[in-house]
Short mmCIF file of C-alpha atoms in Angstrom, two decimals:
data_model
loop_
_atom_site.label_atom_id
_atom_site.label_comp_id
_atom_site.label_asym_id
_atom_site.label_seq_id
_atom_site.Cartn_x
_atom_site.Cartn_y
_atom_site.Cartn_z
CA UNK U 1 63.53 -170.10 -9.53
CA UNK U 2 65.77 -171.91 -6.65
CA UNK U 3 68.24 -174.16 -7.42
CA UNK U 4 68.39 -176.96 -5.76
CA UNK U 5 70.63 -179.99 -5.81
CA UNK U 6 67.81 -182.17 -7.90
CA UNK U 7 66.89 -179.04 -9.69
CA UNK U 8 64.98 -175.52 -9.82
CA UNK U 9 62.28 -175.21 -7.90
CA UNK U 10 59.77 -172.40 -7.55
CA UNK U 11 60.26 -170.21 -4.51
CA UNK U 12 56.48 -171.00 -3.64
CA UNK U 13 57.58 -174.66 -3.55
CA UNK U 14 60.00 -174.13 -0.77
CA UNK U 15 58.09 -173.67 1.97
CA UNK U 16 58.71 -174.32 5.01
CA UNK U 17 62.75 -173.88 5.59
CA UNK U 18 65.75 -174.15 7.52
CA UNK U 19 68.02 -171.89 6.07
CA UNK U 20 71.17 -172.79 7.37
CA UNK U 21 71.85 -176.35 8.57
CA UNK U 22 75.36 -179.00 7.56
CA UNK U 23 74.70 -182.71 6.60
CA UNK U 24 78.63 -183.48 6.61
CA UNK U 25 81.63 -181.39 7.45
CA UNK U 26 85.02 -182.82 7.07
CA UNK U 27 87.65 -181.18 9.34
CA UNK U 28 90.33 -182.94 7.88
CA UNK U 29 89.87 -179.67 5.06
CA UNK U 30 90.52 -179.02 1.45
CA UNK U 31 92.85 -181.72 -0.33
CA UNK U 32 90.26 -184.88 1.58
CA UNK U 33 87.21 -184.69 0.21
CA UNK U 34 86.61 -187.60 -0.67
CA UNK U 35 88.29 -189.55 2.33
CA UNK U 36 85.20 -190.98 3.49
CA UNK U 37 82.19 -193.66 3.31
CA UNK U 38 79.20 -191.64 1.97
CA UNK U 39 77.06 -194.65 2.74
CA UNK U 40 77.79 -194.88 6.05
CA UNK U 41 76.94 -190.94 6.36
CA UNK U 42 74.01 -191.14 4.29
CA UNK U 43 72.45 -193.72 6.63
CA UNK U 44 73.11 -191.89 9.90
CA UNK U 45 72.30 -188.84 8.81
CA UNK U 46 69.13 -190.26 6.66
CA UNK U 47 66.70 -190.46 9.75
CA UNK U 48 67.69 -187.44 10.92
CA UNK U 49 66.34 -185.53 7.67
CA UNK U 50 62.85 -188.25 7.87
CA UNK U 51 61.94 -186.92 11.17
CA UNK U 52 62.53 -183.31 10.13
CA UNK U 53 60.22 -183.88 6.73
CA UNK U 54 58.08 -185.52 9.24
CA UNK U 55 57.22 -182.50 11.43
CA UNK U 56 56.73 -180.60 8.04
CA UNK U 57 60.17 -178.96 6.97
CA UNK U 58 60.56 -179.11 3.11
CA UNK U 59 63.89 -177.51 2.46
CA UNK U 60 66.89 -177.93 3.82
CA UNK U 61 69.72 -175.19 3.28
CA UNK U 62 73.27 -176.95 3.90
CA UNK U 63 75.86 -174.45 4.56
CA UNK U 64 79.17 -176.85 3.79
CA UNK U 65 81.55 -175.56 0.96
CA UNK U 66 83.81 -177.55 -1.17
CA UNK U 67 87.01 -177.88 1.00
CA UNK U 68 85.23 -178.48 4.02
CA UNK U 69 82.63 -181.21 2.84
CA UNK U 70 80.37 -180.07 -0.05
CA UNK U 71 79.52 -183.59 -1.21
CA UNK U 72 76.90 -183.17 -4.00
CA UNK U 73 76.15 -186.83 -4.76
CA UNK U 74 75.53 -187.11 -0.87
CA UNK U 75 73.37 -184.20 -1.06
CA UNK U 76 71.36 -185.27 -3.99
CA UNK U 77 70.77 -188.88 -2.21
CA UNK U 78 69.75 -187.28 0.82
CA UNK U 79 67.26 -185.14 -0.93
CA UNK U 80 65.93 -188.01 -3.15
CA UNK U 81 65.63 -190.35 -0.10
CA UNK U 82 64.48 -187.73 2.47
CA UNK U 83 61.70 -185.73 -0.10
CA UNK U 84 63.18 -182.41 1.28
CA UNK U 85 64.29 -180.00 -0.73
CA UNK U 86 68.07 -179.23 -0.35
CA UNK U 87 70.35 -176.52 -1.36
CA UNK U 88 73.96 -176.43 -1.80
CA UNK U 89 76.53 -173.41 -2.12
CA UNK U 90 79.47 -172.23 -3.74
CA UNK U 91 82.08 -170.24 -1.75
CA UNK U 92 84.84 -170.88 1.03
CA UNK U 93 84.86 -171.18 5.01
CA UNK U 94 87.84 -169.90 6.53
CA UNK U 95 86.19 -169.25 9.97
CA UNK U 96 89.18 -169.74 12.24
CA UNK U 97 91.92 -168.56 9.86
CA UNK U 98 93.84 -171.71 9.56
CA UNK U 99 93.10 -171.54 5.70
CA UNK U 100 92.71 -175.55 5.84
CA UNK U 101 89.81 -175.79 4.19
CA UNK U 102 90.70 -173.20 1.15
CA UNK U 103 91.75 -175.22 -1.70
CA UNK U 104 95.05 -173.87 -3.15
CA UNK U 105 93.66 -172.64 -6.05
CA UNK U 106 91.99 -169.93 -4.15
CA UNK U 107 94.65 -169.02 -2.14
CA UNK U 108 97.45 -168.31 -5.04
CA UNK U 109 94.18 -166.45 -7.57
CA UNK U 110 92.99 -162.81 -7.62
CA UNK U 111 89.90 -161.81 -6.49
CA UNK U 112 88.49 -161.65 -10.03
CA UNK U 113 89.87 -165.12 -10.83
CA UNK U 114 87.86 -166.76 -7.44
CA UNK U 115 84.93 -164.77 -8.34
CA UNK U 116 85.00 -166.28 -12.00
CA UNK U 117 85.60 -169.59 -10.52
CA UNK U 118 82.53 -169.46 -8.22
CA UNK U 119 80.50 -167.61 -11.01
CA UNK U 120 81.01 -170.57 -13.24
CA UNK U 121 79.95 -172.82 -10.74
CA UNK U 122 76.43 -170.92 -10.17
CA UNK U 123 75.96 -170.18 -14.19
CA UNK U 124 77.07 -173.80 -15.38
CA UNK U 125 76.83 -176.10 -12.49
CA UNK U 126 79.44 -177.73 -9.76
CA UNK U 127 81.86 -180.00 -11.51
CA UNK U 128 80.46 -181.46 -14.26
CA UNK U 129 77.60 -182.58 -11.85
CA UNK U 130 75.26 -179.88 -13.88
CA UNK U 131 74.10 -179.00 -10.07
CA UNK U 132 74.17 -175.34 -9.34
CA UNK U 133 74.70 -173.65 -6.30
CA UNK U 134 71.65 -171.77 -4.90
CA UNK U 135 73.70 -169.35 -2.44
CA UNK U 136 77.28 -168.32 -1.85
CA UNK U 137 78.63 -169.15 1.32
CA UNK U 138 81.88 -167.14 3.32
CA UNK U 139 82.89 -168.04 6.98
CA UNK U 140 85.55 -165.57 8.76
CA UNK U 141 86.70 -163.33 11.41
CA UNK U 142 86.45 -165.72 14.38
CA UNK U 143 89.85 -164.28 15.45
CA UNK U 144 88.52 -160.99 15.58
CA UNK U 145 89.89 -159.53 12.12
CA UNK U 146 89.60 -160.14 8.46
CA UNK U 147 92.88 -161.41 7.32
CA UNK U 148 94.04 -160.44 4.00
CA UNK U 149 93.37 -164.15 2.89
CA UNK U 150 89.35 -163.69 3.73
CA UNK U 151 89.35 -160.07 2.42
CA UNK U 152 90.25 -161.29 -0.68
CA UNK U 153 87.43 -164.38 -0.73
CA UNK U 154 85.02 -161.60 0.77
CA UNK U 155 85.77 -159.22 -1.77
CA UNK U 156 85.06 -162.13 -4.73
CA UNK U 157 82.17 -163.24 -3.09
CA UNK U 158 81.07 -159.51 -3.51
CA UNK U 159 81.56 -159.58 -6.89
CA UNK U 160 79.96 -163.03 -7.86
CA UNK U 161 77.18 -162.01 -6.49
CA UNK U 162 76.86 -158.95 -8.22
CA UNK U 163 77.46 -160.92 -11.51
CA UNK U 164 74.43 -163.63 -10.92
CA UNK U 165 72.50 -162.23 -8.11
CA UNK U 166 72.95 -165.26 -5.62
CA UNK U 167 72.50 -164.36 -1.80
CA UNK U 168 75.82 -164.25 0.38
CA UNK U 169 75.44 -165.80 3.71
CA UNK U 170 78.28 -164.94 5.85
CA UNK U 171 79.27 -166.87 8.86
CA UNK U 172 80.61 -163.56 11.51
CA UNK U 173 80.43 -163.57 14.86
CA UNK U 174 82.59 -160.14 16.80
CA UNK U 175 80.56 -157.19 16.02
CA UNK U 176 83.51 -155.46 14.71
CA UNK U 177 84.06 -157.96 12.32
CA UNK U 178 80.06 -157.92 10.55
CA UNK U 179 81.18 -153.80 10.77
CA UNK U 180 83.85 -154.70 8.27
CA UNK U 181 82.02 -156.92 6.18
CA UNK U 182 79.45 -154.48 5.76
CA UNK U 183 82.19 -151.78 5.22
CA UNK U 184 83.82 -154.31 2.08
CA UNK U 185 80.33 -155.22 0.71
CA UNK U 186 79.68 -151.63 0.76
CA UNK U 187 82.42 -150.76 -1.21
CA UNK U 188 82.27 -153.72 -3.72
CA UNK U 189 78.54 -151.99 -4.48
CA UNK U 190 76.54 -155.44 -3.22
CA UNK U 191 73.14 -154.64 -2.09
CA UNK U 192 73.02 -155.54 1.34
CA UNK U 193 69.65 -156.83 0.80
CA UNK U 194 71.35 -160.02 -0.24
CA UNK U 195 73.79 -160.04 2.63
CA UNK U 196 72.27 -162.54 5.75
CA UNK U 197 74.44 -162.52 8.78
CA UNK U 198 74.89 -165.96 10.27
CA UNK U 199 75.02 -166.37 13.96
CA UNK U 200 73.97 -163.25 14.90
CA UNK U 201 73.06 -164.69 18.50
CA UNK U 202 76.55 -165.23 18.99
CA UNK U 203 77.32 -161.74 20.66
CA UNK U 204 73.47 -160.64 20.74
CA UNK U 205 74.57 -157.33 19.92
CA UNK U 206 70.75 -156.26 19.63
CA UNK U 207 71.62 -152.25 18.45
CA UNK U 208 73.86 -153.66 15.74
CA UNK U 209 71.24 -156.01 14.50
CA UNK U 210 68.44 -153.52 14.29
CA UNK U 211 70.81 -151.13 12.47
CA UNK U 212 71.73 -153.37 9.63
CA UNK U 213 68.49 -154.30 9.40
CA UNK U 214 67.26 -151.52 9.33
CA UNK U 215 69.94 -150.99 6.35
CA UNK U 216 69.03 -154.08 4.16
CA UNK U 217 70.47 -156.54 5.76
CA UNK U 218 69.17 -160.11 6.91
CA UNK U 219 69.62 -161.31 10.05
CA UNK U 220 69.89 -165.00 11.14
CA UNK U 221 69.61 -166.21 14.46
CA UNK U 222 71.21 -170.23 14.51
CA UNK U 223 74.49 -170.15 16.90
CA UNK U 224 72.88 -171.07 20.20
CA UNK U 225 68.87 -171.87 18.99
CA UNK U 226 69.27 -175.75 18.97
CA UNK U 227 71.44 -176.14 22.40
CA UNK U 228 69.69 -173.58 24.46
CA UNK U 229 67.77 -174.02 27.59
CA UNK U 230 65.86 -170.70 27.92
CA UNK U 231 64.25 -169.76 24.91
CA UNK U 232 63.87 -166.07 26.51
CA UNK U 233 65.69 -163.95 24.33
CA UNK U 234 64.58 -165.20 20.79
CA UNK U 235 61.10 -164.72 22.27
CA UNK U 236 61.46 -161.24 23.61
CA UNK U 237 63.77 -159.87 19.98
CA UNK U 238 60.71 -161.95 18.06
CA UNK U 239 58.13 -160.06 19.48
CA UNK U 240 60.07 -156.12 19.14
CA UNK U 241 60.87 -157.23 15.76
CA UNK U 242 57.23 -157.67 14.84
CA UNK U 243 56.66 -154.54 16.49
CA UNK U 244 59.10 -152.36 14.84
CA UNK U 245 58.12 -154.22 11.43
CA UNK U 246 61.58 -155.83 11.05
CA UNK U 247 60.12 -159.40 11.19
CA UNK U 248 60.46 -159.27 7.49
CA UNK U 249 64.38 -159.43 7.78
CA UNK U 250 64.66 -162.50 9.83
CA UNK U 251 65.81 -166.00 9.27
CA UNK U 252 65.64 -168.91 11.72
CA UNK U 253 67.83 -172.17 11.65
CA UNK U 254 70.18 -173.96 14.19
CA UNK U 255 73.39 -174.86 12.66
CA UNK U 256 72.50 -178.25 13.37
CA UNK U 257 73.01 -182.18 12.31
CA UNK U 258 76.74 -182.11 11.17
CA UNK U 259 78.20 -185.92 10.40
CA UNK U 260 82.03 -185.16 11.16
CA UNK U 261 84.40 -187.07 9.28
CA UNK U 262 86.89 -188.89 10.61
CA UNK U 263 85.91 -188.82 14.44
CA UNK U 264 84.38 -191.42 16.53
CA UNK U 265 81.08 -191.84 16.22
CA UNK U 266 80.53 -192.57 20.22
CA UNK U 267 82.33 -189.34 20.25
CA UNK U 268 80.11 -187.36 19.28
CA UNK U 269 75.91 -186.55 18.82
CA UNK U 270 74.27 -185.53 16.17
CA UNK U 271 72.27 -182.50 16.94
CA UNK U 272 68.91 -183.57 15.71
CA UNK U 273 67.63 -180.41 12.83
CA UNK U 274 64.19 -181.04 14.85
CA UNK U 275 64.45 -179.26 17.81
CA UNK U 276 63.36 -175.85 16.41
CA UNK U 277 59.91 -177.04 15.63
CA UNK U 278 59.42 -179.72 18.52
CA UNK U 279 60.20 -177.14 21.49
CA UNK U 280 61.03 -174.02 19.83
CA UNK U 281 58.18 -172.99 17.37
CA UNK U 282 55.59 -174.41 20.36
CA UNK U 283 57.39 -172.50 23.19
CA UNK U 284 56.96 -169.27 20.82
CA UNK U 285 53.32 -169.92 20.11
CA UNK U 286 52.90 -170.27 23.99
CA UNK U 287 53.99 -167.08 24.82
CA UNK U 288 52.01 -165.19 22.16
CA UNK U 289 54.02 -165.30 19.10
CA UNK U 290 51.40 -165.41 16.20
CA UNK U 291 51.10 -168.65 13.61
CA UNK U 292 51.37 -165.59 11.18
CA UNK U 293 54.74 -164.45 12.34
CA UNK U 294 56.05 -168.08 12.54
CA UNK U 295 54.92 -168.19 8.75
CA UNK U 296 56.74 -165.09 7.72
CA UNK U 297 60.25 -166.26 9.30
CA UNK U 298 60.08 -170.14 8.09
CA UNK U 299 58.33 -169.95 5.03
CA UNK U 300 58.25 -166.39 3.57
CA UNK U 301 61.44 -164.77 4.18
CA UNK U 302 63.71 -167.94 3.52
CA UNK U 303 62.07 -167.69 -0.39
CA UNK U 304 62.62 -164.22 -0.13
CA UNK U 305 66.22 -164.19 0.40
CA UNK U 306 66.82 -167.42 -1.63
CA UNK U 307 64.66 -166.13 -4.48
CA UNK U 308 67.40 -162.82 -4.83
CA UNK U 309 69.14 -164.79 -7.34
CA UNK U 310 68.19 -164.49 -11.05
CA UNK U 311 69.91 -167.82 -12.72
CA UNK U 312 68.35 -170.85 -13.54
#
């Protein structure tokens, strides 16, 4: 079973997925969350999530923890109102190492204390909401290093995963730093084969990829999918990875939507969660790329990787 934010769901009842996506982020960080008009999100980002049911998605991963958004009541009326599945997490981001969106309570506990925290949360439910996380989520190294700070959150992320079984998806992007990771994971005994690696298109370090998956590990292309122009090099790693039978280790998502508090909405665009099945999926079909394969990465792997967990 899945956990969703209405509920467990089978992992046949997923189908097709986006495995990592954000409904709201709020870069005002931890200490704000609820600084806001969840109305006025829910109704911008509402048709947004319609047109993506439309073209067939039916789950939705969003990949915002608390302290820089998690909102579960927004989360449960955009599931409700949308009919898509979504899927919330536990966890931290600390991506650029300013630490604002840690809540103090992480920063002053041990690592067993954060890993208790977020175990609770996955075992009992998020605050008294009785909604459980179905993945833990940890964003860091943008600066090129883990700081002590992240070590620590990577370290319990390790660890609460080893207690409930919950996937850890991992937001790295300088190939030294997924080295690390892999290197702290190791050592905290987590199989790898719940370890996915966000934004691996970031650096398109292609020999690291294929070595960590050939190690466990899944791979998720999302940083640059939904504002490219050439579709080139997804096609051409799609097609070696079917050939080297690594398909079965890739994800697909873009990263996309994102409803940022407290800026001007003429400011900024929502990146519509569509794109990846409007132009993408038909570009790939075009140049060869079997309905089969498509299958595997949106449908099969995502309930896979999501299905790692063993709570309820």
């Amino acid at each position: 079973m899945i956990n969703t934010v209405l509920g467990p769901v089978k992992a046949s009842e997923l189908g097709t997925t986006l495995c990592h996506e954000h409904i709201m982020w709020n870069p005002r960080g931890a200490g704000n969350e609820a600084d806001y008009d969840r109305d006025k999100i829910l109704k911008k980002m509402l048709p947004y999530l319609l047109e993506l049911k439309k073209l067939g998605c039916n789950t939705l991963v969003d990949g915002t923890p608390f302290g820089s958004g998690r909102d579960i009541k927004l989360l449960q009326e955009c599931s409700r109102k949308s009919g898509l599945h979504i899927l919330t997490c536990t966890g931290a981001w600390d991506g650029e190492s300013s630490e604002r969106y840690i809540p103090e309570k992480l920063k002053i506990s041990t690592i067993e204390e954060i890993a208790s925290i977020w175990t609770t949360e996955i075992e009992q439910g998020i605050a008294g909401t009785g909604v459980k996380p179905g993945f833990i989520k940890i964003a860091l190294g943008d600066a090129g290093k883990v700081t002590e700070l992240q070590h620590k959150l990577l370290r319990a992320a390790a660890q609460a995963s080893n207690t409930t079984g919950l996937p850890l998806q991992c937001h790295m992007i300088p190939s030294k730093v997924v080295t690390e990771v892999v290197e702290i994971l190791e050592d905290e005994q987590m199989p790898l084969s719940r370890l996915v690696w966000l934004h691996a298109d970031t650096e398109k370090n292609y020999p690291l990829i294929i070595q960590l998956m050939n190690k466990g590990v899944w791979v998720e292309f999302d940083w640059t999918l939904s504002t490219a122009t050439d579709f080139s090099w997804y096609v051409t790693k799609i097609k070696d990875l079917v050939s080297t039978n690594l398909i079965d280790k890739l994800l697909i998502s873009q990263d996309a939507g994102i409803y940022i508090v407290g800026v001007n909405e003429d400011a900024f665009s929502i990146r519509p969660y569509s794109r990846v099945f409007k132009e993408f999926v038909p570009h790939c079909l075009e140049q060869g790329i079997s309905q089969r394969t498509i299958d595997q990465i949106f449908i099969e792997n995502p309930s896979i990787v999501l299905n790692s967990g063993f709570t309820s």
